[in-house]
Amino acid sequence: DSVRNFVNKMMSKTFYISDNLHNNYKSIFKLPACLQCTYVVDLLVETSHILMGHVYPLPVKQNIHDVLHCQVDGSKEMLLVDNKEFPEVESILDLDMGSHGRASLLNSLAVDYERYPALTSVKQFHLAMLGPGDCIYIPAGWITQSNILTLDNSVELKWTSSSWTPDSDCSKGVKSRFLSSLSFPGEKYIGVDPTLDKKGVLVDKVSLIFDKLLSKKNSLNFAQFLAKLVKDDIVLPDLQEWTVEITARTKEMFNTLDMNLDNMLDYRDVEMVNNENIPKLMGRMEDRLADL
């Protein structure tokens, strides 16, 4: 199953997943503009992808890294406490999570002030409401607690906390860099130059073609598929002239994608792709795209 299909299926169920951002997603997420600085890029440590399909209060936690938390879908309320302004609040963190920082067993719905008396000394909580497209910067060491209000599909970028003075590179920015081109040593991920990643380019192109078929309203015969492909300068960036031979190669591509042999392309064909047949499918698609 694809990551996208998994997310679409699971977001309506009761579950919680928190892990590094999948490599396939790294290839479609661009580095946020506020981090497009060569100095910050060198400090990047790891990514996180959080998925939760229901309303829920998440645990209190503290990260040792600076964090940019971005809401992709759903909504949440986030409470934040500055640990430098209220250092005593760190005493509530009774779980050591190693490189991920610390957390607390505190029940945010019914706080036990006898067990966590330090909370009574906190005079100021910061509150942020996040919806799709919103991002928030969380300084290293700050204490946070999030309440999922609908569902949660969010991404975090973490980097080593370090004081620095912005230079000219920061104002220019790192243009159009996808996360897949950057290295994240905390998750042992090494960035790949997209111009040298032939496998990645192939996956991206096939994914774009599949995107045209995923909507249940789309069902394409060969003529309709041909019309969509002609207009796509990403799948066919070097196409100079459409010829009879290219039409024949496109027909071969159509037949390759027609997994259920009904002379139509739609989401049913995509659903038939599995671990057993995908190597052959990708090999044939590589040949067909090379012909074009």
C-alpha atoms as one frame of an Amber mdcrd trajectory, in Angstrom:
protein
   0.000   0.000   0.000   1.235   3.542  -0.666   1.884   6.009   2.161  -0.793
   8.303   0.735  -3.435   5.549   0.602  -2.513   4.468   4.135  -2.980   8.011
   5.468  -6.319   8.422   3.665  -7.610   5.120   5.040  -6.316   5.473   8.593
  -7.159   9.108   9.344 -10.749   8.116  10.098  -9.670   5.489  12.654  -8.387
   5.610  16.220  -4.616   5.391  15.996  -1.414   7.315  16.670   1.819   7.252
  14.688   4.944   9.354  15.220   8.038   8.586  13.161  10.524  10.181  10.812
   8.958  11.616   7.659   8.800   8.874   5.033  11.363   9.233   2.223   8.584
   9.449  -0.367   7.130  12.441   1.467  10.558  14.071   1.717  10.536  14.227
  -2.082   7.344  16.366  -2.149   7.936  18.601   0.909   9.983  21.739   0.279
  12.139  23.315   2.955   9.984  26.079   4.527  11.010  29.600   3.541  11.857
  30.550   7.116  14.571  27.849   7.191  16.016  28.582   3.757  19.427  29.562
   5.073  22.633  27.649   4.430  23.650  27.991   8.079  20.430  26.436   9.373
  20.527  23.700   6.721  23.855  22.519   8.126  22.252  22.235  11.591  19.290
  20.061  10.540  18.977  16.885  12.636  15.773  15.023  11.844  12.153  15.140
  10.751   8.989  13.848  12.417   5.594  12.982  10.968   2.707  12.772  13.432
  -0.602  11.136  12.482  -3.620  10.829  14.768  -7.142  10.159  13.588  -9.133
  11.388  16.573  -9.488  14.030  19.292  -6.929  13.450  22.040  -4.662  15.259
  24.545  -0.999  14.452  23.801   1.630  14.131  26.560   3.700  17.007  27.903
   7.165  16.997  26.300  10.404  18.909  25.942  12.643  18.736  22.870  16.383
  19.299  23.033  16.345  20.740  19.492  14.828  23.827  17.943  11.631  22.754
  16.192   9.453  24.061  13.383   6.072  22.358  13.809   3.806  22.568  10.734
   0.168  21.496  10.544  -0.602  19.698   7.263  -4.184  18.730   8.063  -6.502
  18.796  11.060  -6.266  21.200  13.988  -4.719  21.364  17.432  -4.313  23.592
  20.456  -0.754  23.870  21.747   0.288  25.097  25.193   3.889  26.269  25.610
   6.004  27.264  28.613   9.378  29.015  28.421  11.739  26.864  30.503  14.192
  29.745  30.877  11.540  31.999  32.353  10.128  29.208  34.562  12.981  26.683
  35.008  11.193  24.888  37.857   8.648  23.508  35.367  11.268  21.020  34.171
  10.726  19.026  37.365   7.478  17.638  35.895   9.438  15.819  33.160   9.722
  12.320  34.604  10.395  10.366  31.382  13.780  10.374  29.632  13.319   9.906
  25.873  17.006   9.990  24.963  17.755  12.006  21.835  14.065  12.974  21.602
  14.195  14.915  24.870  11.981  14.362  27.905   8.275  13.893  28.586   5.853
  13.674  31.492   3.243  11.212  32.737   1.131  14.200  33.790  -2.571  13.904
  32.937  -3.358  17.268  31.346  -7.121  16.672  31.727  -6.901  16.243  35.504
  -3.638  17.709  36.809  -2.349  16.251  40.074  -0.852  19.369  41.657   0.405
  17.401  44.660   2.549  15.274  42.358   3.485  18.202  40.085   3.549  21.287
  42.371   5.932  23.138  40.006   3.013  23.890  37.695   1.495  26.236  40.246
   4.480  28.564  39.894   4.050  29.014  36.134   2.575  32.480  35.674   2.370
  32.501  31.891   1.349  29.881  29.336   1.605  30.609  25.632  -1.323  29.320
  23.559  -1.287  28.591  19.814  -4.165  27.379  17.639  -2.916  25.549  14.545
  -4.839  24.693  11.389  -3.792  23.441   7.931  -0.829  25.447   6.648   0.107
  26.936  10.046   3.645  26.557  11.436   5.058  27.455  14.835   8.668  27.789
  15.968   9.381  26.070  19.296  12.738  27.009  20.887  14.819  24.165  22.290
  13.910  23.351  25.869  10.412  24.836  25.858   7.727  22.645  27.435   4.776
  21.861  25.142   1.480  20.026  25.382  -0.888  19.612  22.426  -4.602  18.843
  22.309  -5.848  17.379  19.035  -9.136  19.131  18.228 -10.131  17.183  15.089
  -7.375  14.996  13.680  -3.622  15.492  13.374  -1.390  15.296  10.321   1.678
  17.370  11.112   5.372  17.529  10.271   8.280  18.707  12.381  11.755  19.830
  11.326  14.379  19.763  14.077  17.805  21.357  14.129  20.618  21.842  16.635
  20.044  24.897  18.793  22.861  27.354  18.176  23.188  31.117  18.353  24.184
  32.737  15.054  24.026  35.966  13.112  22.130  35.837   9.777  24.353  36.532
   6.773  23.697  37.320   3.116  22.993  33.651   2.342  20.041  33.712   4.724
  18.413  36.672   2.998  18.890  35.037  -0.408  17.473  31.742   0.791  17.987
  28.199  -0.455  15.758  28.108  -3.509  13.289  25.272  -4.123  15.058  22.591
  -2.106  13.051  19.495  -1.318  13.685  17.738   1.993  14.919  14.696   0.054
  17.943  16.745  -1.071  18.951  17.562   2.529  20.685  15.351   5.094  19.188
  14.495   8.493  21.893  12.726  10.557  19.522  12.056  13.453  17.600   9.614
  11.280  20.656   8.503   9.249  19.215  10.006   6.082  21.645  11.317   3.461
  20.289  13.866   1.003  20.320  13.002  -2.680  20.974  15.465  -5.493  17.713
  15.259  -7.461  19.563  15.623 -10.771  21.528  12.439 -10.015  18.703  10.421
  -8.462  17.385   8.516 -11.494  15.294   6.189  -9.333  13.759   9.155  -7.519
  12.954  10.910 -10.798  11.232   7.752 -12.042   9.188   7.412  -8.836   8.181
  11.083  -9.031   7.005  10.749 -12.634   5.051   7.540 -12.015   3.523   9.144
  -8.898   2.364  12.108 -10.976   0.737   9.732 -13.442  -0.937   7.807 -10.613
  -2.220  11.102  -9.184  -4.200  11.579 -12.380  -5.933   8.258 -11.721  -6.534
   8.345  -7.943  -9.751  10.353  -8.043 -12.757   8.028  -8.185 -14.325  10.438
 -10.675 -11.498   9.880 -13.168 -11.690   7.041 -15.650  -9.532   7.561 -18.716
  -9.585   5.812 -22.065  -6.456   5.968 -24.216  -7.402   9.201 -26.002  -8.090
  10.966 -22.671  -4.860   9.632 -21.144  -2.953  10.795 -24.202  -4.460  14.285
 -23.931  -3.441  14.596 -20.264   0.090  13.357 -20.928   0.687  15.793 -23.793
   0.024  18.733 -21.458   2.329  17.473 -18.677   5.752  19.127 -19.000   6.956
  17.464 -15.786   6.445  13.869 -16.931   7.672  14.778 -20.451  10.039  17.732
 -19.960  12.166  17.071 -23.073   9.403  16.411 -25.564   9.988  18.477 -28.714
   7.501  17.020 -31.172   4.664  14.514 -30.936   5.027  11.770 -33.528   3.253
   8.570 -34.548   6.041   6.587 -32.870   5.541   8.464 -29.578   1.816   7.720
 -29.771   2.667   4.017 -30.102   5.029   4.184 -27.086   2.307   5.972 -25.101
  -0.126   3.192 -25.999   2.385   0.704 -24.555   2.510   2.803 -21.368  -1.288
   2.816 -21.238  -1.344  -0.983 -21.536   1.289  -1.282 -18.797  -0.806   0.798
 -16.405  -4.053  -0.987 -17.306  -3.594  -3.552 -14.537  -7.138  -4.986 -14.749
  -7.141  -5.094 -18.592 -10.424  -3.205 -19.035  -8.999  -0.653 -21.519  -9.591
   2.119 -18.979  -7.264   3.720 -16.432  -8.598   4.657 -13.002  -8.042   4.180
  -9.266  -8.831   0.451  -9.562  -5.636  -0.054 -11.544  -3.615   1.816  -8.907
  -5.140  -0.340  -6.136  -3.854  -3.465  -7.896  -0.217  -2.362  -7.509   1.484
  -4.396  -4.765   4.915  -5.452  -3.544   5.029  -8.363  -5.971   4.199  -6.585
  -9.218   5.658  -3.127  -8.610   9.270  -4.000  -9.601   8.100  -5.179 -13.038
   5.725  -2.217 -13.353   8.463   0.311 -12.536  10.878  -1.396 -14.929   8.391
  -1.204 -17.778   7.497   2.410 -16.945  11.197   3.323 -16.953  11.509   1.859
 -20.464   8.373   3.606 -21.719   9.380   7.003 -20.278  12.854   6.624 -21.771
  11.247   6.006 -25.177   9.422   9.317 -24.852
